[in-house]
mmCIF file of C-alpha atoms and ligand atoms in Angstrom:
data_model
loop_
_atom_site.group_PDB
_atom_site.id
_atom_site.type_symbol
_atom_site.label_atom_id
_atom_site.label_comp_id
_atom_site.label_asym_id
_atom_site.label_seq_id
_atom_site.Cartn_x
_atom_site.Cartn_y
_atom_site.Cartn_z
ATOM 1 C CA MET A 120 6.149 -15.055 14.918
ATOM 2 C CA ALA A 121 7.027 -11.848 13.048
ATOM 3 C CA VAL A 122 5.408 -10.487 9.885
ATOM 4 C CA GLY A 123 7.273 -8.232 7.446
ATOM 5 C CA VAL A 124 5.841 -4.974 6.099
ATOM 6 C CA PHE A 125 7.499 -3.405 3.092
ATOM 7 C CA ASP A 126 7.206 -0.040 1.351
ATOM 8 C CA SER A 127 9.388 2.117 -0.848
ATOM 9 C CA GLY A 128 9.512 4.623 1.993
ATOM 10 C CA LEU A 129 7.278 6.082 4.663
ATOM 11 C CA GLY A 130 3.850 5.371 3.167
ATOM 12 C CA GLY A 131 3.653 1.796 4.439
ATOM 13 C CA LEU A 132 3.708 3.199 7.968
ATOM 14 C CA THR A 133 0.029 4.061 7.476
ATOM 15 C CA VAL A 134 -0.618 0.341 6.986
ATOM 16 C CA LEU A 135 1.791 -0.710 9.744
ATOM 17 C CA ASP A 136 0.021 1.519 12.251
ATOM 18 C CA ALA A 137 -3.323 -0.152 11.502
ATOM 19 C CA LEU A 138 -1.728 -3.621 11.625
ATOM 20 C CA GLN A 139 -0.162 -2.931 15.027
ATOM 21 C CA LYS A 140 -3.496 -1.725 16.397
ATOM 22 C CA ARG A 141 -5.452 -4.678 14.988
ATOM 23 C CA LEU A 142 -2.859 -7.360 15.886
ATOM 24 C CA PRO A 143 -1.035 -6.032 18.969
ATOM 25 C CA GLU A 144 0.423 -9.452 19.838
ATOM 26 C CA VAL A 145 2.224 -9.824 16.473
ATOM 27 C CA PRO A 146 5.756 -8.400 16.088
ATOM 28 C CA PHE A 147 6.085 -6.524 12.796
ATOM 29 C CA VAL A 148 9.354 -5.730 11.041
ATOM 30 C CA TYR A 149 9.057 -2.704 8.752
ATOM 31 C CA PHE A 150 11.361 -2.160 5.784
ATOM 32 C CA GLY A 151 11.387 1.258 4.098
ATOM 33 C CA ASP A 152 13.483 1.469 0.952
ATOM 34 C CA ASN A 153 13.835 5.226 1.408
ATOM 35 C CA ALA A 154 17.121 5.388 -0.507
ATOM 36 C CA HIS A 155 15.260 4.297 -3.649
ATOM 37 C CA ALA A 156 11.906 6.071 -3.195
ATOM 38 C CA PRO A 157 9.893 6.977 -5.134
ATOM 39 C CA TYR A 158 9.175 3.698 -6.918
ATOM 40 C CA GLY A 159 6.308 5.256 -8.849
ATOM 41 C CA VAL A 160 8.575 6.563 -11.586
ATOM 42 C CA ARG A 161 10.612 3.331 -11.977
ATOM 43 C CA ASP A 162 9.985 0.573 -14.501
ATOM 44 C CA ALA A 163 8.572 -2.825 -13.507
ATOM 45 C CA ASP A 164 11.950 -4.660 -13.614
ATOM 46 C CA ASP A 165 13.504 -2.115 -11.337
ATOM 47 C CA VAL A 166 10.613 -2.280 -8.852
ATOM 48 C CA TYR A 167 10.792 -6.095 -8.954
ATOM 49 C CA ALA A 168 14.557 -6.124 -8.243
ATOM 50 C CA LEU A 169 14.235 -3.700 -5.316
ATOM 51 C CA THR A 170 11.171 -5.412 -3.858
ATOM 52 C CA THR A 171 12.677 -8.913 -3.934
ATOM 53 C CA LYS A 172 15.900 -7.678 -2.333
ATOM 54 C CA ALA A 173 13.950 -6.064 0.515
ATOM 55 C CA THR A 174 11.807 -9.187 0.912
ATOM 56 C CA GLU A 175 14.944 -11.323 1.344
ATOM 57 C CA ARG A 176 16.100 -8.973 4.108
ATOM 58 C CA LEU A 177 12.741 -9.452 5.847
ATOM 59 C CA TRP A 178 13.173 -13.233 5.635
ATOM 60 C CA GLU A 179 16.492 -12.773 7.450
ATOM 61 C CA ALA A 180 14.562 -10.930 10.171
ATOM 62 C CA GLY A 181 12.404 -14.056 10.648
ATOM 63 C CA CYS A 182 9.396 -13.025 8.544
ATOM 64 C CA ASP A 183 7.992 -15.784 6.304
ATOM 65 C CA LEU A 184 5.039 -13.590 5.363
ATOM 66 C CA VAL A 185 5.706 -10.167 3.855
ATOM 67 C CA ILE A 186 2.993 -7.575 3.238
ATOM 68 C CA LEU A 187 3.837 -5.372 0.286
ATOM 69 C CA ALA A 188 2.363 -2.205 1.818
ATOM 70 C CA CYS A 189 3.112 -0.456 -1.451
ATOM 71 C CA ASN A 190 0.676 -0.355 -4.359
ATOM 72 C CA THR A 191 3.450 0.234 -6.856
ATOM 73 C CA ALA A 192 5.255 -2.955 -5.791
ATOM 74 C CA SER A 193 1.943 -4.825 -5.515
ATOM 75 C CA ALA A 194 1.072 -3.753 -9.066
ATOM 76 C CA ALA A 195 4.492 -4.167 -10.687
ATOM 77 C CA ALA A 196 6.131 -7.064 -8.835
ATOM 78 C CA LEU A 197 3.765 -9.164 -6.713
ATOM 79 C CA ARG A 198 2.346 -11.442 -9.381
ATOM 80 C CA ARG A 199 5.835 -12.207 -10.775
ATOM 81 C CA MET A 200 7.120 -12.916 -7.247
ATOM 82 C CA GLN A 201 4.229 -15.277 -6.517
ATOM 83 C CA GLU A 202 4.433 -17.073 -9.842
ATOM 84 C CA SER A 203 8.158 -17.641 -10.175
ATOM 85 C CA TRP A 204 10.221 -16.480 -7.223
ATOM 86 C CA LEU A 205 8.782 -17.173 -3.763
ATOM 87 C CA PRO A 206 9.872 -20.464 -2.158
ATOM 88 C CA THR A 207 6.974 -22.696 -1.052
ATOM 89 C CA ASP A 208 7.387 -21.815 2.641
ATOM 90 C CA LYS A 209 7.163 -18.028 2.067
ATOM 91 C CA ARG A 210 4.259 -15.764 1.179
ATOM 92 C CA ALA A 211 3.857 -12.195 -0.050
ATOM 93 C CA LEU A 212 0.522 -10.369 0.043
ATOM 94 C CA GLY A 213 -0.340 -7.065 -1.611
ATOM 95 C CA VAL A 214 -2.627 -4.215 -0.639
ATOM 96 C CA PHE A 215 -4.898 -4.046 -3.690
ATOM 97 C CA VAL A 216 -7.251 -6.920 -3.157
ATOM 98 C CA PRO A 217 -8.626 -5.985 0.305
ATOM 99 C CA LEU A 218 -9.436 -2.531 -1.043
ATOM 100 C CA ILE A 219 -11.211 -3.838 -4.123
ATOM 101 C CA GLU A 220 -13.124 -6.361 -2.039
ATOM 102 C CA ALA A 221 -14.379 -3.484 0.140
ATOM 103 C CA LEU A 222 -15.304 -1.392 -2.880
ATOM 104 C CA THR A 223 -17.200 -4.284 -4.441
ATOM 105 C CA GLU A 224 -18.900 -5.251 -1.155
ATOM 106 C CA ARG A 225 -17.281 -8.685 -0.965
ATOM 107 C CA GLN A 226 -16.214 -10.785 1.975
ATOM 108 C CA TRP A 227 -12.474 -11.535 2.218
ATOM 109 C CA GLY A 228 -11.468 -14.059 -0.409
ATOM 110 C CA ASP A 229 -14.910 -14.273 -2.105
ATOM 111 C CA ASN A 230 -13.954 -15.447 -5.605
ATOM 112 C CA SER A 231 -17.443 -15.700 -7.100
ATOM 113 C CA PRO A 232 -17.983 -14.306 -10.643
ATOM 114 C CA PRO A 233 -18.079 -10.534 -11.254
ATOM 115 C CA ARG A 234 -21.389 -8.818 -10.543
ATOM 116 C CA GLU A 235 -22.990 -5.375 -10.525
ATOM 117 C CA VAL A 236 -22.135 -3.254 -7.495
ATOM 118 C CA ALA A 237 -23.534 -0.027 -6.052
ATOM 119 C CA VAL A 238 -20.666 2.232 -7.046
ATOM 120 C CA LYS A 239 -20.554 3.181 -10.750
ATOM 121 C CA HIS A 240 -17.907 5.896 -11.086
ATOM 122 C CA VAL A 241 -14.591 5.458 -9.286
ATOM 123 C CA ALA A 242 -11.654 7.842 -9.176
ATOM 124 C CA LEU A 243 -8.291 6.143 -8.667
ATOM 125 C CA PHE A 244 -5.386 8.200 -7.346
ATOM 126 C CA ALA A 245 -2.054 6.369 -7.567
ATOM 127 C CA THR A 246 1.564 6.645 -8.658
ATOM 128 C CA PRO A 247 2.420 6.806 -12.372
ATOM 129 C CA ALA A 248 3.707 3.184 -12.281
ATOM 130 C CA THR A 249 0.549 1.854 -10.601
ATOM 131 C CA VAL A 250 -1.680 3.699 -13.069
ATOM 132 C CA ALA A 251 0.384 2.437 -16.026
ATOM 133 C CA SER A 252 0.162 -1.176 -14.803
ATOM 134 C CA ARG A 253 -3.670 -1.130 -14.933
ATOM 135 C CA ALA A 254 -3.504 -3.704 -12.119
ATOM 136 C CA PHE A 255 -6.359 -2.007 -10.266
ATOM 137 C CA GLN A 256 -8.683 -2.223 -13.262
ATOM 138 C CA ARG A 257 -7.665 -5.881 -13.805
ATOM 139 C CA GLU A 258 -8.445 -6.875 -10.204
ATOM 140 C CA LEU A 259 -11.689 -4.907 -10.311
ATOM 141 C CA ALA A 260 -12.810 -6.613 -13.527
ATOM 142 C CA PHE A 261 -12.525 -10.006 -11.762
ATOM 143 C CA ARG A 262 -15.090 -8.845 -9.204
ATOM 144 C CA ALA A 263 -17.410 -6.186 -10.656
ATOM 145 C CA ILE A 264 -19.119 -5.230 -13.886
ATOM 146 C CA GLY A 265 -20.203 -1.823 -15.112
ATOM 147 C CA VAL A 266 -17.775 0.241 -13.030
ATOM 148 C CA ASP A 267 -16.210 3.191 -14.774
ATOM 149 C CA VAL A 268 -12.676 3.933 -13.452
ATOM 150 C CA GLU A 269 -10.831 7.178 -14.112
ATOM 151 C CA ALA A 270 -7.209 7.011 -12.987
ATOM 152 C CA GLN A 271 -5.101 10.018 -12.051
ATOM 153 C CA ALA A 272 -1.325 9.546 -11.844
ATOM 154 C CA CYS A 273 -0.265 11.773 -8.960
ATOM 155 C CA GLY A 274 3.282 12.682 -9.915
ATOM 156 C CA GLY A 275 5.360 14.369 -7.222
ATOM 157 C CA VAL A 276 3.199 13.624 -4.175
ATOM 158 C CA VAL A 277 5.346 10.757 -2.823
ATOM 159 C CA ASP A 278 8.560 12.793 -3.305
ATOM 160 C CA ALA A 279 7.070 15.733 -1.413
ATOM 161 C CA ILE A 280 5.911 13.515 1.480
ATOM 162 C CA GLU A 281 9.299 11.745 1.666
ATOM 163 C CA GLU A 282 10.939 15.177 1.824
ATOM 164 C CA GLY A 283 8.502 16.263 4.532
ATOM 165 C CA ASP A 284 7.272 19.130 2.334
ATOM 166 C CA MET A 285 3.585 18.889 3.231
ATOM 167 C CA ILE A 286 2.746 22.285 1.718
ATOM 168 C CA LEU A 287 3.923 21.106 -1.680
ATOM 169 C CA ALA A 288 2.196 17.748 -1.163
ATOM 170 C CA GLU A 289 -1.100 19.546 -0.443
ATOM 171 C CA ALA A 290 -0.804 21.779 -3.513
ATOM 172 C CA LEU A 291 -0.078 18.745 -5.697
ATOM 173 C CA VAL A 292 -2.992 16.752 -4.273
ATOM 174 C CA ARG A 293 -5.391 19.639 -4.964
ATOM 175 C CA SER A 294 -4.155 19.999 -8.528
ATOM 176 C CA HIS A 295 -4.409 16.222 -9.160
ATOM 177 C CA VAL A 296 -7.970 16.194 -7.794
ATOM 178 C CA ASP A 297 -8.843 19.126 -10.105
ATOM 179 C CA ALA A 298 -7.372 17.232 -13.068
ATOM 180 C CA LEU A 299 -9.388 14.144 -12.170
ATOM 181 C CA LYS A 300 -12.603 16.143 -11.812
ATOM 182 C CA ARG A 301 -12.148 17.547 -15.295
ATOM 183 C CA LYS A 302 -12.251 13.954 -16.586
ATOM 184 C CA MET A 303 -14.896 12.641 -14.138
ATOM 185 C CA PRO A 304 -16.898 15.493 -12.575
ATOM 186 C CA THR A 305 -18.903 13.396 -10.081
ATOM 187 C CA PRO A 306 -17.111 10.258 -8.892
ATOM 188 C CA GLY A 307 -19.112 8.176 -6.408
ATOM 189 C CA ALA A 308 -15.990 6.873 -4.706
ATOM 190 C CA ALA A 309 -12.303 7.645 -4.657
ATOM 191 C CA ILE A 310 -9.520 5.162 -4.049
ATOM 192 C CA LEU A 311 -6.279 6.302 -2.444
ATOM 193 C CA GLY A 312 -4.177 3.750 -4.326
ATOM 194 C CA CYS A 313 -0.834 4.622 -2.759
ATOM 195 C CA THR A 314 -0.005 3.999 0.880
ATOM 196 C CA HIS A 315 1.550 7.451 1.186
ATOM 197 C CA TYR A 316 -1.758 9.152 0.405
ATOM 198 C CA PRO A 317 -3.585 8.452 3.696
ATOM 199 C CA LEU A 318 -1.132 10.968 5.161
ATOM 200 C CA MET A 319 -3.011 13.486 2.951
ATOM 201 C CA GLU A 320 -6.488 11.952 3.335
ATOM 202 C CA ASP A 321 -8.108 15.107 4.760
ATOM 203 C CA ILE A 322 -6.870 17.106 1.775
ATOM 204 C CA PHE A 323 -8.184 14.532 -0.714
ATOM 205 C CA GLN A 324 -11.564 14.505 1.061
ATOM 206 C CA ASP A 325 -11.723 18.286 1.203
ATOM 207 C CA ALA A 326 -10.811 18.691 -2.470
ATOM 208 C CA LEU A 327 -13.217 15.958 -3.589
ATOM 209 C CA GLY A 328 -16.128 17.168 -1.458
ATOM 210 C CA PRO A 329 -18.138 15.416 1.274
ATOM 211 C CA GLU A 330 -20.335 13.442 -1.113
ATOM 212 C CA VAL A 331 -17.394 11.351 -2.396
ATOM 213 C CA LYS A 332 -16.591 8.267 -0.291
ATOM 214 C CA VAL A 333 -12.819 7.994 0.072
ATOM 215 C CA PHE A 334 -11.397 4.473 0.472
ATOM 216 C CA SER A 335 -7.935 4.103 1.951
ATOM 217 C CA GLN A 336 -6.171 0.881 2.625
ATOM 218 C CA ALA A 337 -4.771 0.719 6.134
ATOM 219 C CA ASN A 338 -7.741 -0.669 8.092
ATOM 220 C CA LEU A 339 -8.896 -2.877 5.227
ATOM 221 C CA VAL A 340 -5.456 -4.511 4.967
ATOM 222 C CA ALA A 341 -5.343 -4.990 8.753
ATOM 223 C CA GLU A 342 -8.732 -6.757 8.760
ATOM 224 C CA SER A 343 -7.736 -8.964 5.886
ATOM 225 C CA LEU A 344 -4.395 -9.904 7.494
ATOM 226 C CA ALA A 345 -6.173 -10.794 10.763
ATOM 227 C CA ASP A 346 -8.481 -13.056 8.786
ATOM 228 C CA TYR A 347 -5.565 -14.580 6.830
ATOM 229 C CA LEU A 348 -3.567 -15.341 9.990
ATOM 230 C CA GLU A 349 -6.560 -17.030 11.559
ATOM 231 C CA ARG A 350 -6.685 -19.366 8.578
ATOM 232 C CA ARG A 351 -2.889 -19.680 8.188
ATOM 233 C CA PRO A 352 -1.296 -19.298 11.653
ATOM 234 C CA ASN A 353 1.744 -21.246 10.399
ATOM 235 C CA MET A 354 2.681 -18.179 8.292
ATOM 236 C CA LEU A 355 3.757 -16.313 11.416
ATOM 237 C CA GLY A 356 7.524 -16.492 10.968
ATOM 238 C CA ALA A 357 10.222 -17.428 13.510
ATOM 239 C CA GLY A 358 11.179 -13.803 14.313
ATOM 240 C CA THR A 359 10.255 -12.477 17.750
ATOM 241 C CA GLU A 360 11.480 -8.875 17.526
ATOM 242 C CA SER A 361 9.694 -5.871 16.036
ATOM 243 C CA GLY A 362 11.876 -3.395 14.211
ATOM 244 C CA TYR A 363 12.210 -0.651 11.626
ATOM 245 C CA LEU A 364 14.751 -1.015 8.835
ATOM 246 C CA THR A 365 15.652 1.570 6.214
ATOM 247 C CA THR A 366 18.037 1.866 3.302
ATOM 248 C CA GLY A 367 18.024 5.640 3.855
ATOM 249 C CA ASP A 368 19.527 7.772 6.604
ATOM 250 C CA PRO A 369 18.135 6.197 9.814
ATOM 251 C CA ARG A 370 18.076 9.488 11.743
ATOM 252 C CA ARG A 371 16.267 11.425 9.081
ATOM 253 C CA VAL A 372 13.798 8.614 8.410
ATOM 254 C CA SER A 373 13.163 8.168 12.167
ATOM 255 C CA ASP A 374 12.388 11.889 12.512
ATOM 256 C CA ARG A 375 9.869 11.841 9.667
ATOM 257 C CA ALA A 376 8.271 8.601 10.865
ATOM 258 C CA THR A 377 7.954 9.981 14.404
ATOM 259 C CA GLN A 378 6.266 13.064 12.973
ATOM 260 C CA PHE A 379 3.818 11.002 10.875
ATOM 261 C CA LEU A 380 2.903 8.411 13.496
ATOM 262 C CA ARG A 381 3.026 10.925 16.384
ATOM 263 C CA ARG A 382 5.023 8.471 18.487
ATOM 264 C CA LYS A 383 8.730 7.717 18.753
ATOM 265 C CA VAL A 384 9.927 5.443 15.972
ATOM 266 C CA THR A 385 13.578 4.432 15.623
ATOM 267 C CA PHE A 386 14.857 3.072 12.336
ATOM 268 C CA THR A 387 18.157 1.225 11.932
ATOM 269 C CA ALA A 388 20.189 0.667 8.769
ATOM 270 C CA ALA A 389 18.906 -2.315 6.754
ATOM 271 C CA TRP A 390 22.420 -3.363 5.767
HETATM 272 N N1 DGL B 503 3.613 3.910 -0.999
HETATM 273 C C1 DGL B 503 3.927 3.525 -2.359
HETATM 274 C C2 DGL B 503 2.660 3.043 -3.044
HETATM 275 O O1 DGL B 503 1.744 2.621 -2.343
HETATM 276 C C3 DGL B 503 4.639 4.669 -2.991
HETATM 277 C C4 DGL B 503 5.318 4.323 -4.241
HETATM 278 C C5 DGL B 503 6.458 5.217 -4.599
HETATM 279 O O2 DGL B 503 7.503 5.088 -3.960
HETATM 280 O O3 DGL B 503 6.308 5.979 -5.557
HETATM 281 O O4 DGL B 503 2.536 3.040 -4.242
#
């Protein structure tokens, strides 16, 4: 009954942690494509090829349902996977929709027409590929009207986090927030549209100021998966073992993951 969780690297661990807390009885198999991170500077075909390869490895681990805990893959590859690649007995879910449902005050899966919502000015922080895809704006337009979105591509932040250089990551976050504020001085809400960014959430909040509500994905995705599995319990795959797979150096990745999650995490080689 395992569920797969995929990210280009360490960022999806922020989602995994929330999933494990919300659904402690479910074994999760995590796949970090650390050898190929960051995805945010790759083109859509490249992200699609890497994401589908990782998804196939998670099928092998007994996961019929794979959560793309990566906004870049959700933006650049998910729709194509769902429309023309996934076999009928497999599912892939992204991390965008739960976040947008929360922002637009909707219940899970409420597909009613777009309507006015409380928030009017939203700052989106994401990778260059996610920003270029405009997937966030597209999903938002299905659900809300009259929301002004200013997107800031946060080049370099994922690389710095993957390298464990948190001082550089902090400096980059502050400079990206400054750049955003020059374009939108008073956002009502800010979206952390990359699963690496919750590792820097305090810095985003501090740089944005206390009046800006910061939305990050981990708990929202966990709630929406719990709801999904209640409706579709058959999507719990045959796997019974939890595990952590990486395409990078397992020792190095384990050390970083242990540091981020503040508990021992042991990755093994994906292949
Ligand atoms: N955590 C991924 C995301 O949510 C990072 C993408 C990257 O590797 O650049 O977008």
